[in-house]
Amino acid sequence: MGDDGARRAHGTGSAHRGPPAGKGENLADWADGRLGLYALAKANMRKVFPDHWSFMLGEVTLYSFVVLILTGVYLTLFFEPSMQEVVYHGSYTRLNGVPMSKAFESTLDISFDVRGGLLIRQIHHWAALVFITGMLVHMMRVFFTGAFRKPRELNWVLGWTLLMLGIITGLTGYSLPDDLLSGTGIRFAQGAILSIPIVGTYLSFFLFGGEFPGHDIVSRLYPVHILLLPGIMLALVTAHLILVFYHKHTQFPGPGRGERSVVGMPFLPVYLAKAGGFFFLVFGVLTVMGALAQINPVWAFGPYRPDLVTTGAQPDWYLGFSEGLIRVMPGWEINLWGHTLVLGVFIPFSLFPLVLLALGVYPFVEAWITGDRREHHILDRPRNAPVRTGLGVAWLTLYAVLLIGGGNDIVATHLHLSINVITWFVRIGAFVLPVAAFVVTKKICMSLQRRDRARVLHGRETGTIRRMPTGEYTEVHEPLPQAQLFTLTQHEQNPPYEREPEVDAAGVRRKVKRSERLRARLAKAMFGPDARIEKPTVEEYREITGGDHGH
């Protein structure tokens, strides 16, 4: 104990004692003595975060999730998850006397009788759409820039899992009002479950508590939607943010930015203040959308009846591609031993998770191909990884084509086209368009690399024309600033993985595994000479800028 502490303990040294501590300081001292918060805050509150407009995509996703939680809690207070049949007598007179479930009745009450209920309902629905959109776009930013590389593979898996859970949570919440549109979606899901060989019927009976639609589906989906899935997602979001904080944020190439140095702003107070303001901005935009843009008007659809289907029934966009898979699949069936296998439903139902799984496993596939075990904190410019960028665009193209298939009837009626023509377009386009998108994207990336190389070697065009002694006219080029030169040439171009020779130095033939051959071929295709333009060397730059070459 120091001298000051001894004097305070014995009630002496009043002349050296400062003003009494306030309540806030005493509370902070009490918490620090038990939790060690001061040392933790001192080590992390000044952590530097880089700044770039694309980083806000993750923040939009996070703040939409917070809005979902807040609005969901409010709706939970008034929603009754029961399929017990009642006769409606409420504010919406057009449905008076119509039999419906208590779930649909309470949804109408929230919309017309609860103060602010309709606004909160629509904010909740819009926030769900923005949340899943934000996750997908944020993951695409991470994918195209290579931010998933070591040490962030686990964070990629967490993000991918959040996307899958977000889609399932959206499906369960979409189904709770028990209106005709959501009931049609549940019927669609039940048909897909029935297509599973052997166990499909049992799974359907277990889920619905008997023959469709049963009497338990809403009450079963309710705790899954408000407790189970949000709880898991909240834990994953927390883990995701902790890993982002621990690994430090990735940053785009530029002066002063390296694998061990970060250029940006401190977390406290700058970044925290910006984040707080951005949260209220996102909340405000979602509120404006909920107030002005109508979504899911359940009173126009009416209560669910198994013998009816809403005209132009469409799921939310994030499930549209799964319905597109089923709509454009030929109606194949196989009869075996008295059982019918509905391949026209089961095959696309199986492809649905595989399309998303391809996105989830890609970081591990690329790490296996490259064999790169280093940590990466500097992002790639998408043009410098043409094959990866092409694969990402091809995946998005497939998603978009199948989304058109999921709404083929709407497209047909609005554009006055034949639904058969649209269906065949999607069937053919699902195989052709992703390949075409890959080829075109790769060529664009290679062209951009060539332009970067020319800019480094020849500089910027000034518009000044000079006449040479030989009578030749040439445009004067101005060398690029050093900062821009560094940005254009910072990326690495390591040689691709090559398998060991089949015959060693002693002339002994070794067995080469098929996996090694495959790895070498993929490495050459993704990172070989045909997938990149060699960036200028120092010698090339000095040679062309050292003399009089129009600079």
Coordinates of C-alpha atoms in Angstrom, one line a residue:
M1 CA 0.0 0.0 0.0
G2 CA 1.4 3.4 -1.0
D3 CA 1.8 6.4 1.3
D4 CA -1.4 8.0 0.1
G5 CA -3.3 4.8 0.7
A6 CA -1.8 4.5 4.2
R7 CA -2.8 8.1 5.1
R8 CA -6.3 7.5 3.9
A9 CA -6.5 4.3 5.9
H10 CA -5.5 6.1 9.1
G11 CA -7.6 9.2 8.5
T12 CA -4.5 11.4 8.1
G13 CA -3.0 13.5 5.3
S14 CA -6.2 15.7 4.8
A15 CA -4.0 18.4 3.3
H16 CA -3.0 16.1 0.4
R17 CA -6.5 14.6 -0.1
G18 CA -8.3 15.6 -3.3
P19 CA -12.0 16.3 -3.7
P20 CA -14.3 13.4 -2.8
A21 CA -15.0 10.9 -5.7
G22 CA -18.3 11.1 -7.3
K23 CA -20.9 8.3 -7.4
G24 CA -20.0 7.4 -11.0
E25 CA -16.3 7.1 -10.1
N26 CA -17.0 5.0 -7.1
L27 CA -19.2 2.7 -9.2
A28 CA -16.4 2.4 -11.8
D29 CA -13.9 1.6 -9.1
W30 CA -16.2 -1.0 -7.6
A31 CA -16.7 -2.7 -11.0
D32 CA -13.0 -2.5 -11.9
G33 CA -12.0 -4.1 -8.6
R34 CA -14.2 -7.1 -9.4
L35 CA -14.2 -7.4 -13.2
G36 CA -10.9 -5.8 -14.2
L37 CA -12.7 -3.5 -16.7
Y38 CA -10.2 -0.7 -16.7
A39 CA -7.3 -2.8 -18.0
L40 CA -9.6 -4.4 -20.6
A41 CA -10.9 -1.0 -21.8
K42 CA -7.5 0.6 -21.8
A43 CA -6.2 -2.2 -24.1
N44 CA -9.1 -2.2 -26.5
M45 CA -10.9 1.1 -26.6
R46 CA -8.2 2.8 -28.6
K47 CA -8.0 -0.1 -31.1
V48 CA -7.7 1.3 -34.6
F49 CA -10.4 0.4 -37.2
P50 CA -9.8 1.2 -40.9
D51 CA -12.5 3.1 -42.9
H52 CA -14.1 2.3 -46.2
W53 CA -17.6 2.6 -47.5
S54 CA -18.0 -1.1 -48.1
F55 CA -17.4 -1.9 -44.4
M56 CA -20.8 -0.3 -43.6
L57 CA -22.5 -3.4 -45.2
G58 CA -21.8 -5.4 -42.1
E59 CA -23.0 -2.6 -39.9
V60 CA -26.3 -2.4 -41.8
T61 CA -26.8 -6.1 -41.2
L62 CA -26.0 -5.8 -37.5
Y63 CA -28.3 -2.8 -36.9
S64 CA -31.1 -4.5 -38.9
F65 CA -30.8 -7.5 -36.5
V66 CA -31.1 -5.2 -33.5
V67 CA -34.2 -3.6 -35.0
L68 CA -35.6 -7.1 -35.6
I69 CA -35.1 -8.0 -31.9
L70 CA -36.7 -4.8 -30.7
T71 CA -39.7 -4.9 -32.9
G72 CA -40.1 -8.7 -32.5
V73 CA -40.3 -8.2 -28.7
Y74 CA -43.1 -5.7 -29.2
L75 CA -45.1 -8.0 -31.5
T76 CA -44.7 -10.9 -29.2
L77 CA -46.7 -9.1 -26.5
F78 CA -49.8 -9.1 -28.7
F79 CA -49.5 -12.2 -31.0
E80 CA -51.4 -15.4 -30.1
P81 CA -49.8 -18.4 -31.7
S82 CA -52.9 -20.7 -31.9
M83 CA -54.7 -22.4 -34.7
Q84 CA -57.9 -22.6 -32.7
E85 CA -60.7 -21.6 -35.0
V86 CA -62.7 -18.5 -34.2
V87 CA -65.2 -16.2 -36.0
Y88 CA -63.8 -12.7 -36.6
H89 CA -65.7 -9.7 -35.4
G90 CA -63.2 -6.8 -35.4
S91 CA -62.2 -3.5 -36.8
Y92 CA -61.7 -4.8 -40.4
T93 CA -65.4 -5.1 -41.3
R94 CA -64.8 -6.9 -44.6
L95 CA -63.7 -10.0 -42.7
N96 CA -66.5 -10.0 -40.1
G97 CA -68.1 -13.3 -39.8
V98 CA -65.3 -15.2 -41.5
P99 CA -63.8 -18.3 -39.7
M100 CA -60.1 -18.0 -39.0
S101 CA -57.4 -19.1 -36.6
K102 CA -56.5 -17.1 -33.5
A103 CA -53.1 -16.5 -35.0
F104 CA -54.7 -14.6 -38.0
E105 CA -57.1 -12.8 -35.8
S106 CA -54.4 -11.5 -33.5
T107 CA -52.4 -10.4 -36.6
L108 CA -55.4 -8.4 -37.7
D109 CA -55.8 -6.9 -34.2
I110 CA -52.1 -5.9 -34.2
S111 CA -52.6 -4.3 -37.6
F112 CA -55.8 -2.3 -36.8
D113 CA -56.3 -2.1 -33.1
V114 CA -52.8 -2.0 -31.3
R115 CA -51.3 1.5 -31.2
G116 CA -48.5 1.5 -33.8
G117 CA -49.0 -2.2 -34.4
L118 CA -49.1 -2.0 -38.2
L119 CA -46.0 0.2 -38.3
I120 CA -44.1 -2.2 -36.1
R121 CA -45.2 -5.2 -38.1
Q122 CA -44.0 -3.6 -41.3
I123 CA -40.7 -2.4 -39.8
H124 CA -40.1 -5.9 -38.6
H125 CA -40.8 -7.4 -42.0
W126 CA -38.6 -4.8 -43.8
A127 CA -35.8 -5.2 -41.3
A128 CA -35.9 -9.0 -42.0
L129 CA -35.5 -8.4 -45.7
V130 CA -32.7 -5.9 -45.2
F131 CA -31.0 -8.1 -42.7
I132 CA -30.7 -11.1 -45.1
T133 CA -29.9 -8.8 -48.0
G134 CA -27.2 -7.2 -45.9
M135 CA -25.7 -10.6 -44.9
L136 CA -25.6 -11.7 -48.5
V137 CA -24.0 -8.5 -49.8
H138 CA -21.6 -8.4 -46.9
M139 CA -20.5 -11.9 -47.6
M140 CA -20.0 -11.1 -51.3
R141 CA -17.8 -8.2 -50.3
V142 CA -15.8 -10.6 -48.1
F143 CA -15.7 -13.1 -50.9
F144 CA -14.6 -10.8 -53.7
T145 CA -11.8 -9.2 -51.6
G146 CA -10.5 -12.5 -50.1
A147 CA -11.2 -11.4 -46.5
F148 CA -12.1 -15.0 -45.6
R149 CA -8.5 -16.2 -45.7
K150 CA -6.5 -17.1 -42.6
P151 CA -7.2 -16.3 -39.8
R152 CA -10.8 -15.5 -40.6
E153 CA -12.1 -18.9 -41.9
L154 CA -14.1 -19.5 -38.7
N155 CA -15.7 -16.1 -39.0
W156 CA -16.7 -16.9 -42.6
V157 CA -18.4 -20.1 -41.3
L158 CA -20.2 -18.1 -38.6
G159 CA -21.4 -15.6 -41.2
W160 CA -22.5 -18.4 -43.5
T161 CA -24.4 -20.1 -40.7
L162 CA -26.1 -16.8 -39.8
L163 CA -27.2 -16.5 -43.4
M164 CA -28.7 -20.0 -43.3
L165 CA -30.4 -19.4 -40.0
G166 CA -31.7 -16.1 -41.2
I167 CA -33.4 -17.7 -44.1
I168 CA -35.0 -20.4 -41.9
T169 CA -36.0 -17.7 -39.4
G170 CA -37.6 -15.7 -42.1
L171 CA -39.5 -18.7 -43.3
T172 CA -40.8 -19.4 -39.8
G173 CA -41.8 -15.8 -39.2
Y174 CA -43.4 -15.5 -42.6
S175 CA -45.6 -18.5 -41.7
L176 CA -46.9 -17.3 -38.3
P177 CA -49.8 -15.0 -39.4
D178 CA -51.6 -18.0 -40.9
D179 CA -52.9 -16.0 -43.9
L180 CA -53.5 -17.4 -47.3
L181 CA -50.1 -16.4 -48.7
S182 CA -48.0 -17.8 -45.8
G183 CA -50.2 -20.9 -45.7
T184 CA -49.4 -21.5 -49.4
G185 CA -45.7 -21.2 -48.5
I186 CA -46.1 -23.8 -45.7
R187 CA -47.9 -26.1 -48.2
F188 CA -44.9 -25.7 -50.6
A189 CA -42.5 -26.7 -47.8
Q190 CA -44.7 -29.6 -46.8
G191 CA -44.7 -30.9 -50.4
A192 CA -40.9 -30.7 -50.5
I193 CA -40.7 -32.7 -47.2
L194 CA -43.1 -35.4 -48.6
S195 CA -40.7 -35.9 -51.6
I196 CA -38.0 -37.2 -49.3
P197 CA -37.8 -41.0 -49.9
I198 CA -38.9 -43.4 -47.1
V199 CA -39.0 -40.8 -44.2
G200 CA -40.8 -37.9 -45.9
T201 CA -44.3 -38.9 -44.8
Y202 CA -43.2 -39.5 -41.2
L203 CA -41.4 -36.1 -41.1
S204 CA -44.5 -34.3 -42.3
F205 CA -46.7 -36.0 -39.7
F206 CA -44.2 -35.2 -37.0
L207 CA -43.9 -31.5 -38.0
F208 CA -47.6 -30.8 -38.5
G209 CA -49.0 -33.2 -35.8
G210 CA -51.0 -35.2 -38.3
E211 CA -52.4 -34.5 -41.8
F212 CA -51.7 -31.1 -43.3
P213 CA -52.3 -28.5 -42.1
G214 CA -52.9 -30.0 -38.6
H215 CA -53.5 -27.9 -35.5
D216 CA -50.0 -27.4 -34.1
I217 CA -47.8 -25.9 -36.8
V218 CA -48.1 -22.3 -35.7
S219 CA -47.6 -23.1 -32.1
R220 CA -44.6 -25.1 -33.0
L221 CA -43.0 -22.5 -35.3
Y222 CA -43.6 -19.7 -32.7
P223 CA -41.0 -20.7 -30.1
V224 CA -38.6 -21.6 -32.8
H225 CA -39.0 -18.2 -34.4
I226 CA -38.9 -16.0 -31.2
L227 CA -36.5 -18.1 -29.0
L228 CA -34.5 -20.9 -30.5
L229 CA -33.3 -19.3 -33.7
P230 CA -32.8 -15.7 -32.5
G231 CA -30.9 -17.1 -29.4
I232 CA -28.5 -19.0 -31.6
M233 CA -28.1 -16.1 -34.0
L234 CA -27.4 -13.7 -31.1
A235 CA -24.7 -16.0 -29.9
L236 CA -23.2 -16.3 -33.4
V237 CA -23.3 -12.5 -33.9
T238 CA -21.5 -12.0 -30.6
A239 CA -18.9 -14.5 -31.5
H240 CA -18.5 -12.9 -35.0
L241 CA -17.9 -9.5 -33.5
I242 CA -15.5 -10.8 -30.9
L243 CA -13.4 -12.4 -33.7
V244 CA -13.5 -9.3 -35.8
F245 CA -12.2 -7.3 -32.8
Y246 CA -9.6 -10.0 -32.0
H247 CA -8.2 -10.5 -35.5
K248 CA -8.3 -6.7 -36.3
H249 CA -10.3 -5.5 -39.3
T250 CA -9.1 -6.1 -42.8
Q251 CA -8.1 -3.1 -44.9
F252 CA -7.7 -2.3 -48.6
P253 CA -4.1 -1.8 -49.9
G254 CA -2.6 1.6 -49.6
P255 CA 0.3 3.6 -48.1
G256 CA 1.2 2.6 -44.6
R257 CA -1.1 -0.4 -44.6
G258 CA 0.5 -3.7 -44.2
E259 CA 0.0 -7.1 -42.5
R260 CA 1.1 -5.7 -39.2
S261 CA 0.0 -2.1 -39.5
V262 CA -3.5 -0.6 -39.6
V263 CA -4.4 2.9 -40.8
G264 CA -7.8 4.1 -39.5
M265 CA -9.6 5.7 -36.5
P266 CA -9.7 4.7 -32.8
F267 CA -12.6 2.7 -31.7
L268 CA -13.3 5.2 -28.9
P269 CA -14.5 7.9 -29.4
V270 CA -14.5 8.3 -33.2
Y271 CA -15.6 4.9 -34.5
L272 CA -18.1 4.4 -31.6
A273 CA -19.7 7.8 -32.3
K274 CA -20.0 7.1 -36.0
A275 CA -21.5 3.6 -35.3
G276 CA -24.1 5.1 -32.9
G277 CA -25.1 7.7 -35.5
F278 CA -25.3 5.1 -38.2
F279 CA -27.5 2.8 -36.1
F280 CA -30.1 5.6 -35.8
L281 CA -29.8 6.3 -39.5
V282 CA -30.6 2.6 -40.3
F283 CA -33.4 2.6 -37.8
G284 CA -34.8 5.7 -39.3
V285 CA -34.7 4.4 -42.9
L286 CA -36.4 1.2 -41.8
T287 CA -39.1 3.2 -40.0
V288 CA -39.7 5.3 -43.1
M289 CA -39.9 2.1 -45.2
G290 CA -42.4 0.6 -42.7
A291 CA -44.5 3.7 -42.7
L292 CA -44.6 4.4 -46.4
A293 CA -44.1 1.1 -48.2
Q294 CA -46.8 -1.5 -47.5
I295 CA -45.7 -5.1 -47.2
N296 CA -47.6 -8.3 -46.4
P297 CA -51.2 -6.9 -46.2
V298 CA -52.6 -10.1 -44.6
W299 CA -56.1 -8.6 -44.6
A300 CA -56.1 -8.6 -48.4
F301 CA -55.1 -12.3 -48.5
G302 CA -57.6 -13.5 -46.0
P303 CA -57.1 -16.5 -43.6
Y304 CA -55.5 -19.7 -44.9
R305 CA -57.6 -22.5 -46.4
P306 CA -56.0 -25.7 -47.8
D307 CA -58.3 -25.6 -50.8
L308 CA -57.3 -22.1 -51.9
V309 CA -54.1 -20.5 -53.3
T310 CA -53.4 -16.8 -53.5
T311 CA -53.0 -15.4 -57.0
G312 CA -49.4 -14.8 -57.8
A313 CA -48.2 -16.3 -54.5
Q314 CA -44.5 -15.5 -54.1
P315 CA -42.1 -16.1 -51.2
D316 CA -39.7 -13.4 -50.0
W317 CA -36.8 -12.9 -52.3
Y318 CA -34.3 -15.0 -50.3
L319 CA -36.4 -18.1 -50.8
G320 CA -37.4 -17.4 -54.4
F321 CA -34.4 -19.3 -55.9
S322 CA -35.5 -22.5 -54.0
E323 CA -38.9 -22.2 -55.5
G324 CA -37.4 -21.5 -58.9
L325 CA -35.5 -24.8 -58.7
I326 CA -38.7 -26.7 -58.2
R327 CA -40.8 -24.7 -60.7
V328 CA -38.5 -25.3 -63.7
M329 CA -37.6 -28.9 -62.9
P330 CA -39.3 -31.5 -65.1
G331 CA -42.0 -33.5 -63.3
W332 CA -40.0 -36.7 -63.1
E333 CA -41.4 -39.6 -61.1
I334 CA -40.2 -43.2 -60.6
N335 CA -42.4 -46.0 -59.2
L336 CA -40.4 -48.6 -57.2
W337 CA -42.0 -51.5 -55.4
G338 CA -45.3 -49.7 -55.1
H339 CA -43.7 -46.4 -53.9
T340 CA -43.5 -43.2 -56.0
L341 CA -40.3 -41.2 -55.9
V342 CA -41.1 -37.6 -56.9
L343 CA -37.7 -36.7 -58.4
G344 CA -39.1 -33.5 -59.9
V345 CA -39.4 -32.2 -56.3
F346 CA -36.7 -34.1 -54.4
I347 CA -33.8 -33.3 -56.7
P348 CA -34.3 -29.5 -56.6
F349 CA -35.1 -29.7 -52.9
S350 CA -31.7 -31.3 -52.4
L351 CA -29.9 -28.8 -54.6
F352 CA -31.2 -25.9 -52.5
P353 CA -28.7 -26.5 -49.6
L354 CA -26.0 -27.5 -52.1
V355 CA -26.2 -24.1 -53.8
L356 CA -25.6 -22.4 -50.5
L357 CA -23.0 -25.0 -49.3
A358 CA -20.8 -24.1 -52.3
L359 CA -20.5 -20.6 -50.9
G360 CA -19.8 -21.9 -47.4
V361 CA -16.9 -24.3 -48.3
Y362 CA -15.1 -22.1 -50.8
P363 CA -12.5 -20.6 -48.4
F364 CA -11.3 -24.1 -47.4
V365 CA -11.1 -25.2 -51.1
E366 CA -9.0 -22.2 -52.0
A367 CA -6.8 -22.7 -49.0
W368 CA -6.2 -26.3 -50.0
I369 CA -5.4 -25.3 -53.6
T370 CA -2.9 -22.6 -52.7
G371 CA -1.4 -24.3 -49.6
D372 CA -1.1 -20.8 -48.2
R373 CA -0.9 -20.9 -44.4
R374 CA 0.0 -17.2 -43.8
E375 CA -2.2 -14.7 -42.2
H376 CA -3.8 -12.1 -44.5
H377 CA -5.0 -8.7 -43.3
I378 CA -4.7 -6.8 -46.6
L379 CA -7.6 -7.3 -48.9
D380 CA -7.4 -8.3 -52.6
R381 CA -8.7 -6.0 -55.3
P382 CA -11.3 -8.2 -57.1
R383 CA -9.5 -7.7 -60.4
N384 CA -6.4 -9.2 -59.1
A385 CA -8.2 -12.6 -58.4
P386 CA -10.0 -13.0 -61.7
V387 CA -11.0 -16.7 -61.2
R388 CA -12.4 -16.1 -57.7
T389 CA -14.3 -13.0 -58.9
G390 CA -15.7 -14.9 -61.9
L391 CA -16.9 -17.7 -59.7
G392 CA -18.6 -15.3 -57.4
V393 CA -20.4 -13.6 -60.3
A394 CA -21.3 -17.0 -61.7
W395 CA -22.9 -17.9 -58.4
L396 CA -24.9 -14.7 -58.2
T397 CA -26.0 -15.2 -61.9
L398 CA -27.3 -18.7 -61.0
Y399 CA -29.1 -17.2 -58.0
A400 CA -30.7 -14.5 -60.2
V401 CA -31.8 -16.9 -62.9
L402 CA -33.4 -19.2 -60.4
L403 CA -35.1 -16.2 -58.8
I404 CA -36.7 -15.5 -62.2
G405 CA -37.9 -19.1 -62.3
G406 CA -39.4 -18.7 -58.9
G407 CA -41.6 -15.9 -60.2
N408 CA -42.2 -17.2 -63.7
D409 CA -45.9 -16.5 -63.5
I410 CA -45.4 -12.9 -62.4
V411 CA -42.8 -12.3 -65.0
A412 CA -45.1 -13.8 -67.7
T413 CA -48.2 -11.7 -66.8
H414 CA -46.3 -8.4 -66.3
L415 CA -44.1 -8.8 -69.5
H416 CA -46.8 -10.5 -71.5
L417 CA -44.6 -13.5 -72.2
S418 CA -45.3 -17.2 -72.4
I419 CA -44.7 -19.0 -69.1
N420 CA -43.3 -21.9 -71.0
V421 CA -40.8 -19.7 -72.7
I422 CA -39.7 -18.3 -69.4
T423 CA -39.4 -21.8 -67.9
W424 CA -37.2 -23.0 -70.8
F425 CA -35.2 -19.8 -70.5
V426 CA -34.5 -20.6 -66.9
R427 CA -33.8 -24.3 -67.6
I428 CA -31.2 -23.4 -70.2
G429 CA -29.9 -20.3 -68.5
A430 CA -29.2 -22.1 -65.3
F431 CA -26.4 -24.0 -67.1
V432 CA -25.3 -21.4 -69.7
L433 CA -25.5 -18.0 -68.1
P434 CA -23.3 -18.7 -65.1
V435 CA -20.5 -20.0 -67.4
A436 CA -20.9 -17.0 -69.7
A437 CA -20.8 -14.7 -66.6
F438 CA -17.6 -16.4 -65.4
V439 CA -15.9 -16.0 -68.8
V440 CA -16.9 -12.3 -69.2
T441 CA -16.0 -11.4 -65.6
K442 CA -12.6 -13.0 -65.9
K443 CA -11.9 -11.2 -69.2
I444 CA -12.9 -7.9 -67.6
C445 CA -10.6 -8.5 -64.6
M446 CA -7.7 -9.3 -66.9
S447 CA -8.4 -6.1 -68.9
L448 CA -8.4 -4.1 -65.7
Q449 CA -5.1 -5.6 -64.7
R450 CA -3.6 -4.6 -68.1
R451 CA -4.9 -1.1 -67.6
D452 CA -3.3 -1.0 -64.1
R453 CA 0.0 -2.2 -65.6
A454 CA -0.1 0.5 -68.3
R455 CA -0.9 3.2 -65.8
V456 CA 2.0 2.2 -63.6
L457 CA 4.5 2.2 -66.5
H458 CA 3.2 5.1 -68.5
G459 CA 1.6 7.3 -65.9
R460 CA -1.4 9.6 -66.3
E461 CA -2.3 11.2 -69.6
T462 CA -1.9 15.0 -69.3
G463 CA -3.5 16.0 -72.6
T464 CA -0.3 17.9 -73.6
I465 CA 1.1 17.0 -77.0
R466 CA 4.8 17.2 -77.7
R467 CA 6.6 17.1 -81.0
M468 CA 9.7 15.0 -81.0
P469 CA 12.9 15.8 -83.0
T470 CA 11.9 13.2 -85.5
G471 CA 8.7 14.9 -86.2
E472 CA 6.6 12.4 -84.3
Y473 CA 3.8 13.7 -82.0
T474 CA 3.4 12.1 -78.6
E475 CA 1.3 12.8 -75.6
V476 CA 3.0 13.8 -72.4
H477 CA 2.3 11.3 -69.5
E478 CA 2.7 12.3 -65.9
P479 CA 4.0 9.8 -63.4
L480 CA 1.5 8.6 -60.9
P481 CA 1.9 9.6 -57.2
Q482 CA 3.9 7.2 -55.1
A483 CA 0.8 6.4 -53.0
Q484 CA -1.2 5.3 -56.1
L485 CA 1.8 3.3 -57.5
F486 CA 2.0 1.5 -54.2
T487 CA -1.8 0.7 -54.2
L488 CA -1.6 -0.7 -57.8
T489 CA 1.4 -2.9 -57.2
Q490 CA 1.1 -4.0 -53.6
H491 CA -0.6 -7.3 -54.4
E492 CA 1.4 -10.6 -54.4
Q493 CA 1.7 -12.8 -57.4
N494 CA 3.1 -16.1 -56.0
P495 CA 3.7 -19.0 -58.3
P496 CA 0.8 -21.6 -58.2
Y497 CA 1.2 -24.9 -56.5
E498 CA 3.0 -27.5 -58.5
R499 CA 3.1 -31.2 -57.7
E500 CA 6.3 -33.0 -57.2
P501 CA 7.8 -34.8 -60.2
E502 CA 6.8 -38.4 -60.8
V503 CA 10.5 -39.4 -61.0
D504 CA 12.8 -38.2 -58.2
A505 CA 16.5 -37.4 -58.4
A506 CA 17.5 -41.0 -58.0
G507 CA 15.3 -42.1 -60.9
V508 CA 12.7 -43.8 -58.7
R509 CA 9.1 -43.4 -59.9
R510 CA 6.8 -42.2 -57.2
K511 CA 3.1 -42.6 -57.0
V512 CA 1.2 -39.3 -57.6
K513 CA -2.2 -39.1 -55.9
R514 CA -5.1 -38.0 -57.9
S515 CA -5.7 -35.3 -55.3
E516 CA -2.3 -33.8 -56.1
R517 CA -2.9 -33.8 -59.8
L518 CA -6.3 -32.1 -59.3
R519 CA -4.8 -29.6 -56.9
A520 CA -2.0 -28.7 -59.4
R521 CA -4.5 -28.3 -62.2
L522 CA -6.8 -26.1 -60.2
A523 CA -3.9 -24.0 -58.9
K524 CA -2.7 -23.4 -62.4
A525 CA -6.2 -22.5 -63.6
M526 CA -6.9 -20.1 -60.7
F527 CA -3.5 -18.5 -60.2
G528 CA -1.4 -19.5 -63.2
P529 CA -0.2 -17.3 -66.1
D530 CA -3.6 -17.4 -67.8
A531 CA -5.3 -16.0 -64.7
R532 CA -3.2 -12.9 -64.2
I533 CA -1.2 -10.1 -65.8
E534 CA 2.3 -9.8 -64.4
K535 CA 2.7 -6.6 -62.6
P536 CA 5.6 -4.3 -63.5
T537 CA 8.9 -4.9 -61.9
V538 CA 11.1 -2.2 -60.5
E539 CA 13.5 -2.6 -63.4
E540 CA 10.7 -2.2 -66.0
Y541 CA 9.5 0.9 -64.2
R542 CA 12.9 2.5 -64.0
E543 CA 13.7 1.6 -67.6
I544 CA 10.6 3.2 -69.1
T545 CA 10.6 6.3 -66.8
G546 CA 14.4 6.9 -66.8
G547 CA 14.6 8.1 -70.4
D548 CA 12.5 10.4 -72.5
H549 CA 9.5 8.3 -73.3
G550 CA 6.8 10.9 -73.3
H551 CA 6.9 11.5 -69.6

